[in-house]
Coordinates of C-alpha atoms and ligand atoms in Angstrom, one line a residue:
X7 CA -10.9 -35.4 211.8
X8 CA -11.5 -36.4 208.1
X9 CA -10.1 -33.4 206.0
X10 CA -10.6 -34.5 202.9
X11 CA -8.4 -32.4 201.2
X12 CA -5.0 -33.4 202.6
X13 CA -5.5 -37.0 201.1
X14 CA -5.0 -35.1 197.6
X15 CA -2.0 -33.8 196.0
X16 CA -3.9 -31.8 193.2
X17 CA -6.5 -34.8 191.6
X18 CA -4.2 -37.2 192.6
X19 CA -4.2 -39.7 195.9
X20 CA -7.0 -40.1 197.6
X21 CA -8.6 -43.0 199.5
X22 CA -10.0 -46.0 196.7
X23 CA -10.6 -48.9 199.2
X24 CA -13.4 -50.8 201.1
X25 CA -15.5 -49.0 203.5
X26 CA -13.6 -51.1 206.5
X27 CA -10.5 -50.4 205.8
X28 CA -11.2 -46.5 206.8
X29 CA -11.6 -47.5 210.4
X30 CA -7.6 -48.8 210.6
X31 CA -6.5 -45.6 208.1
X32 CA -8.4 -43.1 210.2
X33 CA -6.2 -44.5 213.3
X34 CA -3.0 -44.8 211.2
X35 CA -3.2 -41.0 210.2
X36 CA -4.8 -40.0 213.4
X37 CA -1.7 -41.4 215.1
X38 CA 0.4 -40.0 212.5
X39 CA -0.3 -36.5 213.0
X40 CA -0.3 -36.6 216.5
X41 CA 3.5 -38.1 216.9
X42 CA 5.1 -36.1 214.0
X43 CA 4.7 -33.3 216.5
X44 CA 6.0 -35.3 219.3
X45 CA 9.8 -34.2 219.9
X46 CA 10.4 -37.4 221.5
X47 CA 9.5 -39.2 218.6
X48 CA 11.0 -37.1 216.6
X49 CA 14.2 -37.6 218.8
X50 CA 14.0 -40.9 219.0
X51 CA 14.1 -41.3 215.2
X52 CA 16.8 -39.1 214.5
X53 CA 19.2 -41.0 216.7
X54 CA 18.3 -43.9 215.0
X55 CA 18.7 -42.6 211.7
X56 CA 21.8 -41.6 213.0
X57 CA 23.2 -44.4 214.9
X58 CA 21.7 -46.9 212.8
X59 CA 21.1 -46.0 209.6
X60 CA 24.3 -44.2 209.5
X61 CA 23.0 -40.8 208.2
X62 CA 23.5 -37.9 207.1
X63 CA 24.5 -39.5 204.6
X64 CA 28.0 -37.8 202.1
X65 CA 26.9 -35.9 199.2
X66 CA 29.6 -37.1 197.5
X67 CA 31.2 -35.1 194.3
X68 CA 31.9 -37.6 191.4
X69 CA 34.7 -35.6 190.0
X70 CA 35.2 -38.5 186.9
X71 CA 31.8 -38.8 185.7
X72 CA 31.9 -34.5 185.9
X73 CA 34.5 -34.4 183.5
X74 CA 33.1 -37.5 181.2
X75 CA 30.0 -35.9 181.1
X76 CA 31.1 -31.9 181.2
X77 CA 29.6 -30.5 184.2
X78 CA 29.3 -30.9 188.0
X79 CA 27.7 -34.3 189.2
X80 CA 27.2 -35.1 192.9
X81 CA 25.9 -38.5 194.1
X82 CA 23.5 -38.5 197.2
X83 CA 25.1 -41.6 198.9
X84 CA 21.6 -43.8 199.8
X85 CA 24.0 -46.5 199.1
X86 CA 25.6 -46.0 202.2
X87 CA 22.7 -46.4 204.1
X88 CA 22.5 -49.5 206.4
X89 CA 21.2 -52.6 204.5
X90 CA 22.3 -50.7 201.2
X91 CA 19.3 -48.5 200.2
X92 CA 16.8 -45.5 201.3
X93 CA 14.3 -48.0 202.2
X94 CA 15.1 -48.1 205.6
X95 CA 14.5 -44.1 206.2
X96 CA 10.9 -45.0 206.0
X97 CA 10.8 -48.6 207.7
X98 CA 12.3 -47.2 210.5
X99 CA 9.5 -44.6 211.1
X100 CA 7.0 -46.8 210.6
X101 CA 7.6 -49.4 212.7
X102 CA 8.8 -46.8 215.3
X103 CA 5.2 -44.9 215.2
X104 CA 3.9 -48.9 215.2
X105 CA 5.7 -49.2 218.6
X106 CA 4.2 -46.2 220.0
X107 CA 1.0 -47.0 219.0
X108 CA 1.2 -49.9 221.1
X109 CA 1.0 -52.4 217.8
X110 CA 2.3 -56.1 218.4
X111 CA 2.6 -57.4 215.0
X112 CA 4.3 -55.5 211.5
X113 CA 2.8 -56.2 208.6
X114 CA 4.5 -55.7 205.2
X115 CA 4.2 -57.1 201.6
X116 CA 7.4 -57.7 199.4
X117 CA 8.3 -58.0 195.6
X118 CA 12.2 -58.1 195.2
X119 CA 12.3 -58.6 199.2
X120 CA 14.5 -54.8 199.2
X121 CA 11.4 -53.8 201.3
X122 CA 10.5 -56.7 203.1
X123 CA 14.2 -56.9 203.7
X124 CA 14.7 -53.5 205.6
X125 CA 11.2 -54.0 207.3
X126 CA 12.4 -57.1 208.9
X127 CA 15.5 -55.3 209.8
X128 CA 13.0 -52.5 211.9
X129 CA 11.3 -55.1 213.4
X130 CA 14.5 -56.9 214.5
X131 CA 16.0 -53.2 215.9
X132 CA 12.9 -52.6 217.9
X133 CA 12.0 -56.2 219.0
X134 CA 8.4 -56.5 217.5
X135 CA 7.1 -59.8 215.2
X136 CA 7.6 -59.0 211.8
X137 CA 5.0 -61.3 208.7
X138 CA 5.8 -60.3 205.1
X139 CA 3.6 -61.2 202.4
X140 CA 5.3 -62.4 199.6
X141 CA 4.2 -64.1 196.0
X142 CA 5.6 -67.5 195.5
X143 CA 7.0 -66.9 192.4
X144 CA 8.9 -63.7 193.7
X145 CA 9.7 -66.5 196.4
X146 CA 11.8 -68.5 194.0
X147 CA 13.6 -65.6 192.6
X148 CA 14.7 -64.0 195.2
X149 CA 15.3 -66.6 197.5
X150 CA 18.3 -64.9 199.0
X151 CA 16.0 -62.1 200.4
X152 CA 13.6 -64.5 201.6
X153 CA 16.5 -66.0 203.5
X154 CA 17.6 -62.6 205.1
X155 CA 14.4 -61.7 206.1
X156 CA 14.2 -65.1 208.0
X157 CA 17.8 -64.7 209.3
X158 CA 16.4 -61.5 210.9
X159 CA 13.5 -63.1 212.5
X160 CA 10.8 -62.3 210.3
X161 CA 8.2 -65.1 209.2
X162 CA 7.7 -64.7 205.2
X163 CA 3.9 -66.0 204.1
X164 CA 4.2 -67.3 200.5
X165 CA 0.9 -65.9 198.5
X166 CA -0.4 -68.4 196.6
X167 CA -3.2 -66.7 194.8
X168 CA -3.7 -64.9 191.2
X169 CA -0.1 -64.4 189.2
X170 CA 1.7 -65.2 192.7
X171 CA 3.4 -61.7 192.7
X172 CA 3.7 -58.5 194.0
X173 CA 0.2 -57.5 193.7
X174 CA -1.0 -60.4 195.2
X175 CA 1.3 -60.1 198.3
X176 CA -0.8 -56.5 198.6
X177 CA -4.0 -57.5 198.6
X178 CA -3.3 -60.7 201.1
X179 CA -1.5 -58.2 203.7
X180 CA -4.7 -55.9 203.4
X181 CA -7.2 -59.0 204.4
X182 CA -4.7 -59.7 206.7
X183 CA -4.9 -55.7 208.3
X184 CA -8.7 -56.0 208.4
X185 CA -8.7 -58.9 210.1
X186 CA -6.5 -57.8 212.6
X187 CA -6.3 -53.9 212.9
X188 CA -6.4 -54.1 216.8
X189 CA -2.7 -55.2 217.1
X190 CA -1.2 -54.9 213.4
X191 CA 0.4 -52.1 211.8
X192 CA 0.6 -52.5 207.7
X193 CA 4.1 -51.2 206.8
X194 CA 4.0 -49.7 203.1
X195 CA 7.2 -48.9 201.5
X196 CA 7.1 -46.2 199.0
X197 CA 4.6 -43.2 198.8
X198 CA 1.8 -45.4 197.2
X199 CA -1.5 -46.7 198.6
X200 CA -4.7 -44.3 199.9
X201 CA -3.9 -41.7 202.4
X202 CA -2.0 -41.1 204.5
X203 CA 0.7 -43.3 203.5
X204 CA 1.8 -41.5 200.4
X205 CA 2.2 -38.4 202.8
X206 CA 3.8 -40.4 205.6
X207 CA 6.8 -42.1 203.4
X208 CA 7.5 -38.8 201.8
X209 CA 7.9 -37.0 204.7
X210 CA 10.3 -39.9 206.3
X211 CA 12.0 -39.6 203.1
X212 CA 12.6 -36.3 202.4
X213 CA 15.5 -36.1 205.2
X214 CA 17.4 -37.0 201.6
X215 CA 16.7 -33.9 199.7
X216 CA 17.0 -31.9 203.2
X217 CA 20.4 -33.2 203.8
X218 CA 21.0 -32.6 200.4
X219 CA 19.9 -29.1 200.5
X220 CA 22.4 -28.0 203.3
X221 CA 25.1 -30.1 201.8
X222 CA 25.1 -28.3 198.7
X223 CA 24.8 -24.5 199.9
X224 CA 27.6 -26.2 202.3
X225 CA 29.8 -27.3 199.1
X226 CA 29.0 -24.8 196.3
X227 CA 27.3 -21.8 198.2
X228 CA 23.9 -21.9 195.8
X229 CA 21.4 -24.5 195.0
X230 CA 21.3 -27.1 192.1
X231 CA 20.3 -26.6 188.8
X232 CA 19.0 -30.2 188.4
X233 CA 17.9 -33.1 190.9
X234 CA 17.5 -36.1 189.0
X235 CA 16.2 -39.7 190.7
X236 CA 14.9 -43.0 189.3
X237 CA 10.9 -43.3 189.9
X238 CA 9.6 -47.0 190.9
X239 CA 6.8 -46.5 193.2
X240 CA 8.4 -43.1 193.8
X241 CA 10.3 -42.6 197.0
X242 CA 13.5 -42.0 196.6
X243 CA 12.9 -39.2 194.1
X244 CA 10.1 -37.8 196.2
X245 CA 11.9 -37.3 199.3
X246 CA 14.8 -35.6 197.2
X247 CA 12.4 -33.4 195.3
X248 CA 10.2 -32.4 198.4
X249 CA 12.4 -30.2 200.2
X250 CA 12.9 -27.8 196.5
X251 CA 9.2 -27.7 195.7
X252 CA 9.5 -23.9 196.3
X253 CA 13.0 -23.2 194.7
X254 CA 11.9 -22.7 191.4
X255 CA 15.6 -22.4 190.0
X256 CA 15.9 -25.9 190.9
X257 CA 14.6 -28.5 188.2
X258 CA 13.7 -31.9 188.6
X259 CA 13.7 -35.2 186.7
X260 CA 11.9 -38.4 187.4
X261 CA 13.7 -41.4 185.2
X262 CA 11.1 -44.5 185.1
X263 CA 12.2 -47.7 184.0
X264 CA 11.7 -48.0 179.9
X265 CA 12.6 -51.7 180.0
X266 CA 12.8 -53.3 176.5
X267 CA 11.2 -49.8 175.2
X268 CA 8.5 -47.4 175.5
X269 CA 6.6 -48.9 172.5
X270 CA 6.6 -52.6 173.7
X271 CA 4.6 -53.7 177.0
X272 CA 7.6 -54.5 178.2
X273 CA 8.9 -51.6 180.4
X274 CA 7.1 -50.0 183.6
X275 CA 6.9 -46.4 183.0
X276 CA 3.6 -45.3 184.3
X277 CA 4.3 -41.5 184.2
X278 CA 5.2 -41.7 180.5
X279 CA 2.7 -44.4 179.3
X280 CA 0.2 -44.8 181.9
X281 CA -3.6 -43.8 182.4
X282 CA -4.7 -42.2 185.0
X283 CA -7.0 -45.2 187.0
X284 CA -7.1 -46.4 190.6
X285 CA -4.8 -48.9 191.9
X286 CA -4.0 -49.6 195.5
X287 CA -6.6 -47.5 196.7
X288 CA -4.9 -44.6 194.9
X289 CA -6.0 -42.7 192.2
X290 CA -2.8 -41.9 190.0
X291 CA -1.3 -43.2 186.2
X292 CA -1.3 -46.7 185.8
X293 CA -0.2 -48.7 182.9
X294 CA -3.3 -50.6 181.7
X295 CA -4.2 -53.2 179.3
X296 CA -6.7 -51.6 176.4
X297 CA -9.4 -53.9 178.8
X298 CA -8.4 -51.9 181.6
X299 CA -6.6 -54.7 183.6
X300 CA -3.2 -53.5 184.9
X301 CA -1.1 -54.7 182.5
X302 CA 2.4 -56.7 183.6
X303 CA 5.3 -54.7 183.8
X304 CA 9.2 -55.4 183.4
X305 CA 12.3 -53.9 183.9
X306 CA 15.7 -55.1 184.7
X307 CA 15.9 -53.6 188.1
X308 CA 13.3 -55.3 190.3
X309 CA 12.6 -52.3 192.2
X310 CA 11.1 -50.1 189.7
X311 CA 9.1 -52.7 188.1
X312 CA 5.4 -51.8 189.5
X313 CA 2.6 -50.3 187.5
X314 CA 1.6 -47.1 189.0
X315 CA 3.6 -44.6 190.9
X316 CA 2.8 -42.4 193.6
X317 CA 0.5 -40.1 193.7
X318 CA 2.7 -36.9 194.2
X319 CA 4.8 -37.6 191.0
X320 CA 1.3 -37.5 189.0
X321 CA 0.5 -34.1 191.0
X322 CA 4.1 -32.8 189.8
X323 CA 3.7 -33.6 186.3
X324 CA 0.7 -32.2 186.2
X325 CA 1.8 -28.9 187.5
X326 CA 5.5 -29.5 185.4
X327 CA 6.7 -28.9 188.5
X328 CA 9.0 -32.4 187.4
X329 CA 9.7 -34.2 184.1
X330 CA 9.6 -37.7 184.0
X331 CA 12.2 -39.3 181.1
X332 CA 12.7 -43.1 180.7
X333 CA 15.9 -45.3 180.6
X334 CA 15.3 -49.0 179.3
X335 CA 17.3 -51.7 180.2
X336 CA 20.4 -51.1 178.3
X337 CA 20.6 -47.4 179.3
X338 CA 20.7 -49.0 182.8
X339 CA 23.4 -51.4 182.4
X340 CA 25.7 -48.9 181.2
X341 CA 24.6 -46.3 183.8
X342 CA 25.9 -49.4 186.3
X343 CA 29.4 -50.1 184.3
X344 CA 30.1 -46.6 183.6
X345 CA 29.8 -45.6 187.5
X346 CA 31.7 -48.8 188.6
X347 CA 35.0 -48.2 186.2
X348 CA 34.4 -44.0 186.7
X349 CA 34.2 -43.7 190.4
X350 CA 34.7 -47.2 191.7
X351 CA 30.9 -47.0 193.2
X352 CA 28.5 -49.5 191.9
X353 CA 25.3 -48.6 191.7
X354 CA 21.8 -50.7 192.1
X355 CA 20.3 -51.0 189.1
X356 CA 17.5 -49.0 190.1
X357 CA 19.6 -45.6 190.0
X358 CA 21.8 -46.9 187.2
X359 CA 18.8 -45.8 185.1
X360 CA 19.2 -42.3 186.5
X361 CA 22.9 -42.4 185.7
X362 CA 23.0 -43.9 182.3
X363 CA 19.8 -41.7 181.3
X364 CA 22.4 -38.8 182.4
X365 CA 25.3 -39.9 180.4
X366 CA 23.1 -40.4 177.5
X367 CA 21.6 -36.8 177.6
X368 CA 24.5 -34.9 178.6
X369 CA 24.2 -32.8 175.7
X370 CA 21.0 -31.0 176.9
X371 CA 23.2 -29.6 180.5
X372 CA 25.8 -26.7 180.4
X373 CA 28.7 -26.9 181.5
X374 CA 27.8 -24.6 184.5
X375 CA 25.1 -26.8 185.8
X376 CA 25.2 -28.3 188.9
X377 CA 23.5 -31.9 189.1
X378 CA 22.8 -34.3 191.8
X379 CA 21.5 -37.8 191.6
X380 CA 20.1 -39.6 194.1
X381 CA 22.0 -43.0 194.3
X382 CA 19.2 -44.8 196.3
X383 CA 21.1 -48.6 196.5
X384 CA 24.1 -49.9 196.0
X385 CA 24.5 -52.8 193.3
X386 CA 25.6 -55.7 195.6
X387 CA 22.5 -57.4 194.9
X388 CA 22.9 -56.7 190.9
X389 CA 26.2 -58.6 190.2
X390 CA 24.3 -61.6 189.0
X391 CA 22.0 -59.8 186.9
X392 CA 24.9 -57.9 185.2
X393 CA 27.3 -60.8 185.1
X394 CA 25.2 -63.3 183.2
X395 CA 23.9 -60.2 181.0
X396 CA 28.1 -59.5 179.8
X397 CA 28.4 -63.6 179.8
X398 CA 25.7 -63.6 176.8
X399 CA 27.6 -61.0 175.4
X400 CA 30.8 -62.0 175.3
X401 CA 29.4 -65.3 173.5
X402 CA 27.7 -63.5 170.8
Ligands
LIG506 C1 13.0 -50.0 196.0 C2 14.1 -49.3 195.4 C3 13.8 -48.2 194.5 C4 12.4 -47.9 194.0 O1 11.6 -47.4 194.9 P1 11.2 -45.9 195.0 O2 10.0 -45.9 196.0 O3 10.8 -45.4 193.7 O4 12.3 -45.1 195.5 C5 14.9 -47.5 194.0 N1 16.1 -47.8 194.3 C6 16.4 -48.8 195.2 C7 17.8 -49.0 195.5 C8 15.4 -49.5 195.7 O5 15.7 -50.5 196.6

């Protein structure tokens, strides 16, 4: 049952955790594979992705930012999604495959809430108890989050232990998985952690770069030159990329988050500045202290601030199958503004890196090329961030 090879994506992934956590990822995968050939769980999800979700979501041609930047620019609309981003995509299958597995209980950790926001919203669809784990300083920050995800039945666990964060909130939902494999089912929500949930998250995901794929030879009768996404954990980009591994015409670009810059510790791009090292039972790049503790990341957009990335990115850099870039902060904010006033979509900040790293580099596309970015949120949730940001700027 164990093939050892499929938990790698080149010398990356893997399965770096405690000999009794193989028992509950042997059954997850086991499972896994099993339903993934099922039609009527394939069935099943695809009505609610479309019913739901409200997918296929438009791939949507932003004719302004085309001419600002001088060539053809279309948007993969994830902020249309229900609850506002991808996330969902993947929460959905999970807790779907959860159900079928005859699992009482969802488990799910949370940083920003985004993922313990559209977990909770699974659980409520499919009427099973929902506990997220979440750090109690991420608790005071995002406090509207922790309301929603109690407005939609979930209970939220505040984590008490080490920096009271996102990493903490991991490691108390894998005790908590352990403990209680027999009815639990750990939701993860990008393509991180040991096998197989890198696999499994891409492969719910990549129904964005498959819709993608016939909506452009739809549109424009050939393929992209360029798919461009931000990286966080990874997801979003991965499930864009997947579907053009083989289309060699078709380039790709990964935009982590450079924060205050590259050259301070302030930013949280693993791909660019990372070491390869094991985190999260994952062996991939990780961005590291010179004492090898992980150091702490930042970026403005709470949803690429982790300090790894999945293990498939590290694969397709390592192949150059994908180049990963970085947009700081202020790259972001503009990518945010410039979409807003442009095309009257705002943007989360998480993709806003993608755009305004676009904008910024416009210089290095033809005017021929055909790009599409992958807007994985919509900015709703950003206002405040951007709003007290313009405040401090309008005083200075
Ligand atoms: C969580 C989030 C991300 C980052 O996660 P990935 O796994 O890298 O996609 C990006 N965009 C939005 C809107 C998010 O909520």
């Amino acid at each position: 049952m164990r093939n050892i090879k499929q938990w790698y994506f080149g010398n990356f992934g893997g399965r770096f955790v405690p000999e009794t956590l193989y028992f509950c990822l042997d059954e997850l995968a086991c499972n896994y594979f099993r339903y993934i050939k099922d039609k009527n769980f394939i069935s099943h999800y695809r009505t609610y992705l479309t019913n739901f979700v409200g997918r296929p979501t438009p791939l949507y041609f932003a004719s302004k930012l085309s001419e600002y930047c001088g060539f053809k620019i279309y948007l993969k609309r994830e902020d249309l999604c229900h609850t506002g981003a991808h996330k969902i995509n993947n929460t959905i299958g999970q807790v779907l495959l959860a159900k079928l597995m005859g699992k009482k209980r969802i488990i799910a950790e949370t940083g920003a809430g985004q993922h313990g926001v559209a977990t909770a919203t699974a659980c409520a669809l499919f009427g099973i108890k929902c506990v997220v784990y979440m750090g109690e300083e991420d608790m005071v920050r995002q406090e509207i989050n922790v309301y929603r995800m109690k407005l939609l039945g979930a209970e939220v666990i505040p984590v008490k232990t080490g920096s009271r964060t996102l990493k903490d909130a991991i490691n108390e939902c894998l005790r908590d998985w352990v403990t209680n494999v027999n009815d639990t089912f750990y939701v993860i929500g990008s393509v991180v952690g040991p096998h197989p949930y890198p696999l499994i998250v891409r492969n719910f995901q990549s129904v964005i770069g498959k819709e993608t794929k016939k909506q452009i030879l739809q549109i424009e009768k050939k393929l992209p030159n360029y798919l461009i996404a931000c990286v966080g954990g990874g997801s979003n980009a991965i499930g864009l990329f997947y579907p053009f591994f083989y289309d060699k015409t078709v380039a790709m670009i990964g935009v982590e988050a450079g924060g205050k810059g590259i050259n301070t510790s302030m930013h949280a791009a693993s791909l660019t500045k990372g070491r390869v090292g094991i985190l999260h039972g994952m062996k991939t790049y990780v961005l590291t202290e010179n004492n090898g503790q992980i150091q702490t990341t930042h970026s403005i957009s709470a949803g690429l601030d982790y300090p790894a990335v999945g293990p498939e990115h590290a694969y397709y850099k390592s192949i150059g199958r994908a180049k990963y870039v970085v947009a700081d902060d202020d790259t972001a904010v503009l990518g945010f503004e410039i979409l807003s006033k442009l095309e009257g979509i705002t943007p989360a900040l998480e993709p806003a890196h993608a755009i305004g790293w676009l904008v910024r580099n416009k210089k290095m596309f033809n005017s021929t090329d055909i790009v599409v970015v992958c807007l994985s949120g919509r900015g709703d949730k950003d206002i405040n961030i951007i709003r007290n940001i313009s405040h401090k700027r309008c005083e200075t």
